[in-house]
Amino acid sequence: RKIDLRNNHKIVNEAQIPDKETAPKRPFLDTPPQPYSVFNQNELNDFYERKKYPYLIRFTYNFALKKRIIRGDLLEKAGLDEGKYWGFMELTNDQFACITKLGQIDKGLVVN
């Protein structure tokens, strides 16, 4: 008997656990990689052709802050607006620079 992590940690017979040779392949592995977007290709083309939005941003990397920044510092030191939606907001260059400084970001990771 073995514990199969794919089966919610239930104890199952070894014969029930597929090995690498017999396990079915996942269908997404056979498809070519696509960049991730919340929009489909037609919507992206439409945005570009109609110039509906002045900027389209593609995030390619994500990195953690070396030092966690508390909300008070974002309000007082970086000057973020408490009344705006924090999930998505425009930052000034000074606000962005302040956040990178407060978070102790390696300057080599930021491309301007």
CSV table of N, CA and C in Angstrom, one decimal, residues 4-103:
chain,number,residue,atom,x,y,z
A,4,ASP,N,-1.3,7.9,-2.1
A,4,ASP,CA,-1.3,8.6,-3.4
A,4,ASP,C,-1.7,10.0,-3.1
A,5,LEU,N,-0.8,11.0,-3.3
A,5,LEU,CA,-1.1,12.4,-3.1
A,5,LEU,C,-2.1,12.9,-4.1
A,6,ARG,N,-2.2,12.2,-5.2
A,6,ARG,CA,-3.2,12.7,-6.2
A,6,ARG,C,-4.6,12.2,-5.9
A,7,ASN,N,-4.7,11.4,-4.8
A,7,ASN,CA,-6.0,10.9,-4.4
A,7,ASN,C,-6.4,11.4,-3.0
A,8,ASN,N,-6.1,12.6,-2.7
A,8,ASN,CA,-6.4,13.3,-1.4
A,8,ASN,C,-5.9,12.5,-0.3
A,9,HIS,N,-4.7,12.0,-0.4
A,9,HIS,CA,-4.0,11.3,0.7
A,9,HIS,C,-4.6,10.1,1.2
A,10,LYS,N,-5.5,9.4,0.4
A,10,LYS,CA,-6.1,8.2,0.8
A,10,LYS,C,-5.1,7.0,0.5
A,11,ILE,N,-5.2,6.0,1.4
A,11,ILE,CA,-4.4,4.8,1.2
A,11,ILE,C,-5.0,4.0,0.1
A,12,VAL,N,-4.3,3.7,-0.9
A,12,VAL,CA,-4.8,2.9,-2.0
A,12,VAL,C,-3.8,1.7,-2.3
A,13,ASN,N,-4.3,0.7,-3.1
A,13,ASN,CA,-3.4,-0.3,-3.5
A,13,ASN,C,-2.4,0.2,-4.5
A,14,GLU,N,-1.2,-0.4,-4.5
A,14,GLU,CA,-0.2,0.0,-5.4
A,14,GLU,C,-0.6,-0.1,-6.8
A,15,ALA,N,-1.4,-1.1,-7.1
A,15,ALA,CA,-1.9,-1.4,-8.5
A,15,ALA,C,-2.8,-0.2,-9.0
A,16,GLN,N,-3.4,0.6,-8.1
A,16,GLN,CA,-4.3,1.6,-8.5
A,16,GLN,C,-3.5,2.9,-8.9
A,17,ILE,N,-2.2,3.0,-8.6
A,17,ILE,CA,-1.4,4.2,-8.8
A,17,ILE,C,-0.8,4.0,-10.2
A,18,PRO,N,-1.1,4.9,-11.2
A,18,PRO,CA,-0.5,4.7,-12.5
A,18,PRO,C,1.0,5.1,-12.4
A,19,ASP,N,1.8,4.4,-13.1
A,19,ASP,CA,3.3,4.7,-13.2
A,19,ASP,C,3.5,5.7,-14.3
A,20,LYS,N,4.7,6.1,-14.5
A,20,LYS,CA,5.0,7.1,-15.6
A,20,LYS,C,4.7,6.6,-17.0
A,21,GLU,N,4.9,5.3,-17.1
A,21,GLU,CA,4.7,4.7,-18.4
A,21,GLU,C,3.2,4.6,-18.8
A,22,THR,N,2.3,4.4,-17.9
A,22,THR,CA,0.9,4.2,-18.2
A,22,THR,C,0.0,5.4,-17.9
A,23,ALA,N,0.6,6.3,-17.2
A,23,ALA,CA,-0.3,7.5,-16.8
A,23,ALA,C,-0.6,8.3,-18.1
A,24,PRO,N,-1.9,8.7,-18.2
A,24,PRO,CA,-2.3,9.4,-19.4
A,24,PRO,C,-1.6,10.8,-19.4
A,25,LYS,N,-1.3,11.2,-20.7
A,25,LYS,CA,-0.7,12.5,-20.8
A,25,LYS,C,-1.7,13.6,-20.7
A,26,ARG,N,-1.3,14.7,-20.2
A,26,ARG,CA,-2.2,15.9,-20.1
A,26,ARG,C,-2.4,16.5,-21.4
A,27,PRO,N,-3.6,16.9,-21.8
A,27,PRO,CA,-3.7,17.4,-23.2
A,27,PRO,C,-3.0,18.7,-23.4
A,28,PHE,N,-2.9,19.6,-22.3
A,28,PHE,CA,-2.2,20.9,-22.6
A,28,PHE,C,-0.8,20.8,-22.9
A,29,LEU,N,-0.1,19.6,-22.6
A,29,LEU,CA,1.3,19.5,-23.0
A,29,LEU,C,1.5,19.3,-24.5
A,30,ASP,N,0.4,18.9,-25.2
A,30,ASP,CA,0.6,18.8,-26.6
A,30,ASP,C,0.3,20.0,-27.4
A,31,THR,N,-0.2,21.1,-26.7
A,31,THR,CA,-0.5,22.3,-27.4
A,31,THR,C,0.7,23.2,-27.3
A,32,PRO,N,1.0,24.1,-28.4
A,32,PRO,CA,2.1,25.0,-28.3
A,32,PRO,C,1.8,26.0,-27.2
A,33,PRO,N,2.9,26.5,-26.5
A,33,PRO,CA,2.7,27.5,-25.4
A,33,PRO,C,2.2,28.8,-26.0
A,34,GLN,N,1.3,29.4,-25.3
A,34,GLN,CA,0.7,30.6,-25.6
A,34,GLN,C,0.9,31.6,-24.5
A,35,PRO,N,1.2,32.9,-24.8
A,35,PRO,CA,1.3,33.9,-23.7
A,35,PRO,C,0.0,34.0,-23.0
A,36,TYR,N,0.1,34.2,-21.7
A,36,TYR,CA,-1.2,34.3,-20.9
A,36,TYR,C,-1.8,35.7,-21.0
A,37,SER,N,-3.1,35.7,-21.2
A,37,SER,CA,-3.8,37.0,-21.3
A,37,SER,C,-5.2,36.7,-20.8
A,38,VAL,N,-5.8,37.7,-20.2
A,38,VAL,CA,-7.2,37.7,-19.8
A,38,VAL,C,-8.1,37.9,-21.0
A,39,PHE,N,-7.5,38.3,-22.1
A,39,PHE,CA,-8.2,38.6,-23.4
A,39,PHE,C,-7.9,37.5,-24.4
A,40,ASN,N,-8.9,37.2,-25.3
A,40,ASN,CA,-8.5,36.3,-26.4
A,40,ASN,C,-7.9,37.1,-27.5
A,41,GLN,N,-7.4,36.4,-28.5
A,41,GLN,CA,-6.6,37.0,-29.5
A,41,GLN,C,-7.4,38.0,-30.3
A,42,ASN,N,-8.7,37.8,-30.6
A,42,ASN,CA,-9.5,38.7,-31.3
A,42,ASN,C,-9.7,40.0,-30.5
A,43,GLU,N,-9.8,39.9,-29.2
A,43,GLU,CA,-10.0,41.1,-28.3
A,43,GLU,C,-8.7,41.9,-28.3
A,44,LEU,N,-7.6,41.3,-28.3
A,44,LEU,CA,-6.3,42.0,-28.3
A,44,LEU,C,-6.1,42.7,-29.6
A,45,ASN,N,-6.4,42.0,-30.7
A,45,ASN,CA,-6.3,42.7,-32.0
A,45,ASN,C,-7.2,43.9,-32.1
A,46,ASP,N,-8.4,43.8,-31.6
A,46,ASP,CA,-9.4,44.9,-31.6
A,46,ASP,C,-8.9,46.1,-30.8
A,47,PHE,N,-8.3,45.8,-29.6
A,47,PHE,CA,-7.7,46.9,-28.8
A,47,PHE,C,-6.6,47.6,-29.6
A,48,TYR,N,-5.8,46.8,-30.3
A,48,TYR,CA,-4.7,47.4,-31.0
A,48,TYR,C,-5.2,48.2,-32.2
A,49,GLU,N,-6.1,47.7,-33.0
A,49,GLU,CA,-6.6,48.3,-34.2
A,49,GLU,C,-7.4,49.6,-33.9
A,50,ARG,N,-8.2,49.6,-32.8
A,50,ARG,CA,-9.0,50.7,-32.5
A,50,ARG,C,-8.3,51.7,-31.6
A,51,LYS,N,-7.2,51.3,-31.1
A,51,LYS,CA,-6.4,52.1,-30.1
A,51,LYS,C,-7.3,52.5,-28.9
A,52,LYS,N,-8.1,51.6,-28.5
A,52,LYS,CA,-9.1,51.8,-27.4
A,52,LYS,C,-8.4,52.1,-26.1
A,53,TYR,N,-7.3,51.6,-25.9
A,53,TYR,CA,-6.5,51.9,-24.6
A,53,TYR,C,-5.1,52.4,-25.0
A,54,PRO,N,-4.6,53.4,-24.3
A,54,PRO,CA,-3.3,54.0,-24.7
A,54,PRO,C,-2.2,53.0,-24.5
A,55,TYR,N,-2.3,52.1,-23.5
A,55,TYR,CA,-1.2,51.2,-23.2
A,55,TYR,C,-1.7,49.8,-23.0
A,56,LEU,N,-0.9,48.8,-23.5
A,56,LEU,CA,-1.1,47.4,-23.2
A,56,LEU,C,0.1,47.0,-22.5
A,57,ILE,N,0.0,46.4,-21.3
A,57,ILE,CA,1.2,46.0,-20.6
A,57,ILE,C,1.3,44.5,-20.5
A,58,ARG,N,2.4,43.9,-20.8
A,58,ARG,CA,2.6,42.5,-20.7
A,58,ARG,C,3.6,42.3,-19.6
A,59,PHE,N,3.2,41.6,-18.5
A,59,PHE,CA,4.1,41.3,-17.4
A,59,PHE,C,4.7,40.0,-17.7
A,60,THR,N,6.1,40.0,-17.7
A,60,THR,CA,6.8,38.8,-18.0
A,60,THR,C,7.5,38.2,-16.8
A,61,TYR,N,7.8,39.0,-15.8
A,61,TYR,CA,8.4,38.5,-14.7
A,61,TYR,C,7.7,39.1,-13.4
A,62,ASN,N,7.9,38.4,-12.4
A,62,ASN,CA,7.3,38.7,-11.1
A,62,ASN,C,8.4,38.4,-10.0
A,63,PHE,N,8.6,39.2,-9.1
A,63,PHE,CA,9.6,38.9,-8.1
A,63,PHE,C,9.1,39.5,-6.8
A,64,ALA,N,9.6,38.8,-5.7
A,64,ALA,CA,9.1,39.2,-4.4
A,64,ALA,C,10.0,40.4,-3.9
A,65,LEU,N,9.3,41.2,-3.0
A,65,LEU,CA,10.1,42.2,-2.3
A,65,LEU,C,11.0,41.6,-1.3
A,66,LYS,N,12.2,42.1,-1.1
A,66,LYS,CA,13.0,41.6,-0.1
A,66,LYS,C,12.5,42.0,1.3
A,67,LYS,N,11.9,43.2,1.4
A,67,LYS,CA,11.3,43.6,2.6
A,67,LYS,C,9.8,43.9,2.4
A,68,ARG,N,9.0,43.4,3.3
A,68,ARG,CA,7.5,43.6,3.1
A,68,ARG,C,7.2,45.1,3.5
A,69,ILE,N,6.4,45.7,2.7
A,69,ILE,CA,6.0,47.1,2.9
A,69,ILE,C,4.6,47.1,3.5
A,70,ILE,N,4.5,47.8,4.6
A,70,ILE,CA,3.2,47.9,5.3
A,70,ILE,C,2.3,49.0,4.6
A,71,ARG,N,1.0,48.9,4.7
A,71,ARG,CA,0.1,49.9,4.1
A,71,ARG,C,0.4,51.3,4.5
A,72,GLY,N,0.7,51.5,5.8
A,72,GLY,CA,1.0,52.9,6.2
A,72,GLY,C,2.1,53.5,5.5
A,73,ASP,N,3.2,52.7,5.2
A,73,ASP,CA,4.3,53.3,4.4
A,73,ASP,C,3.9,53.6,3.0
A,74,LEU,N,3.0,52.7,2.4
A,74,LEU,CA,2.6,53.0,1.1
A,74,LEU,C,1.8,54.3,1.0
A,75,LEU,N,1.0,54.6,2.0
A,75,LEU,CA,0.2,55.8,2.1
A,75,LEU,C,1.1,57.0,2.4
A,76,GLU,N,1.9,56.9,3.5
A,76,GLU,CA,2.7,58.1,3.9
A,76,GLU,C,4.0,58.3,3.1
A,77,LYS,N,4.7,57.3,2.8
A,77,LYS,CA,6.0,57.5,2.2
A,77,LYS,C,5.9,57.5,0.6
A,78,ALA,N,5.1,56.5,0.1
A,78,ALA,CA,5.0,56.4,-1.4
A,78,ALA,C,3.9,57.3,-1.9
A,79,GLY,N,3.0,57.8,-1.0
A,79,GLY,CA,2.0,58.7,-1.4
A,79,GLY,C,0.8,58.1,-2.2
A,80,LEU,N,0.5,56.8,-2.0
A,80,LEU,CA,-0.6,56.2,-2.6
A,80,LEU,C,-1.9,56.7,-2.1
A,81,ASP,N,-2.9,56.8,-2.9
A,81,ASP,CA,-4.2,57.3,-2.6
A,81,ASP,C,-5.1,56.2,-1.9
A,82,GLU,N,-5.5,56.5,-0.7
A,82,GLU,CA,-6.3,55.5,0.1
A,82,GLU,C,-7.6,55.3,-0.5
A,83,GLY,N,-8.1,56.2,-1.3
A,83,GLY,CA,-9.5,56.1,-1.9
A,83,GLY,C,-9.5,55.3,-3.2
A,84,LYS,N,-8.4,55.0,-3.8
A,84,LYS,CA,-8.4,54.3,-5.0
A,84,LYS,C,-8.4,52.8,-4.8
A,85,TYR,N,-8.8,52.1,-5.8
A,85,TYR,CA,-8.8,50.6,-5.8
A,85,TYR,C,-7.3,50.1,-5.9
A,86,TRP,N,-6.8,49.4,-4.9
A,86,TRP,CA,-5.4,49.0,-4.8
A,86,TRP,C,-5.1,47.8,-5.7
A,87,GLY,N,-6.1,47.1,-6.2
A,87,GLY,CA,-5.8,46.0,-7.0
A,87,GLY,C,-5.2,46.4,-8.4
A,88,PHE,N,-5.5,47.6,-8.8
A,88,PHE,CA,-5.1,48.1,-10.1
A,88,PHE,C,-5.1,49.6,-10.1
A,89,MET,N,-3.9,50.2,-10.0
A,89,MET,CA,-3.9,51.7,-10.0
A,89,MET,C,-2.7,52.2,-10.8
A,90,GLU,N,-2.8,53.4,-11.3
A,90,GLU,CA,-1.6,54.0,-11.9
A,90,GLU,C,-0.7,54.5,-10.9
A,91,LEU,N,0.6,54.3,-11.1
A,91,LEU,CA,1.6,54.8,-10.2
A,91,LEU,C,2.5,55.9,-10.9
A,92,THR,N,2.8,56.9,-10.2
A,92,THR,CA,3.8,57.9,-10.8
A,92,THR,C,5.2,57.2,-10.8
A,93,ASN,N,6.1,57.8,-11.5
A,93,ASN,CA,7.5,57.3,-11.5
A,93,ASN,C,8.0,57.4,-10.1
A,94,ASP,N,7.7,58.5,-9.4
A,94,ASP,CA,8.2,58.7,-8.0
A,94,ASP,C,7.6,57.6,-7.0
A,95,GLN,N,6.3,57.3,-7.2
A,95,GLN,CA,5.7,56.3,-6.3
A,95,GLN,C,6.4,54.9,-6.6
A,96,PHE,N,6.6,54.6,-7.9
A,96,PHE,CA,7.2,53.3,-8.2
A,96,PHE,C,8.6,53.3,-7.7
A,97,ALA,N,9.4,54.3,-7.8
A,97,ALA,CA,10.7,54.4,-7.3
A,97,ALA,C,10.7,54.2,-5.8
A,98,CYS,N,9.8,54.8,-5.1
A,98,CYS,CA,9.7,54.7,-3.6
A,98,CYS,C,9.4,53.3,-3.2
A,99,ILE,N,8.5,52.6,-3.9
A,99,ILE,CA,8.1,51.3,-3.6
A,99,ILE,C,9.3,50.3,-3.8
A,100,THR,N,10.0,50.5,-4.9
A,100,THR,CA,11.2,49.7,-5.1
A,100,THR,C,12.3,49.9,-4.0
A,101,LYS,N,12.4,51.1,-3.6
A,101,LYS,CA,13.3,51.4,-2.5
A,101,LYS,C,12.9,50.8,-1.2
A,102,LEU,N,11.6,51.0,-0.8
A,102,LEU,CA,11.0,50.5,0.4
A,102,LEU,C,11.1,48.9,0.4
A,103,GLY,N,10.8,48.3,-0.7
A,103,GLY,CA,10.8,46.9,-0.8
A,103,GLY,C,12.2,46.3,-1.0
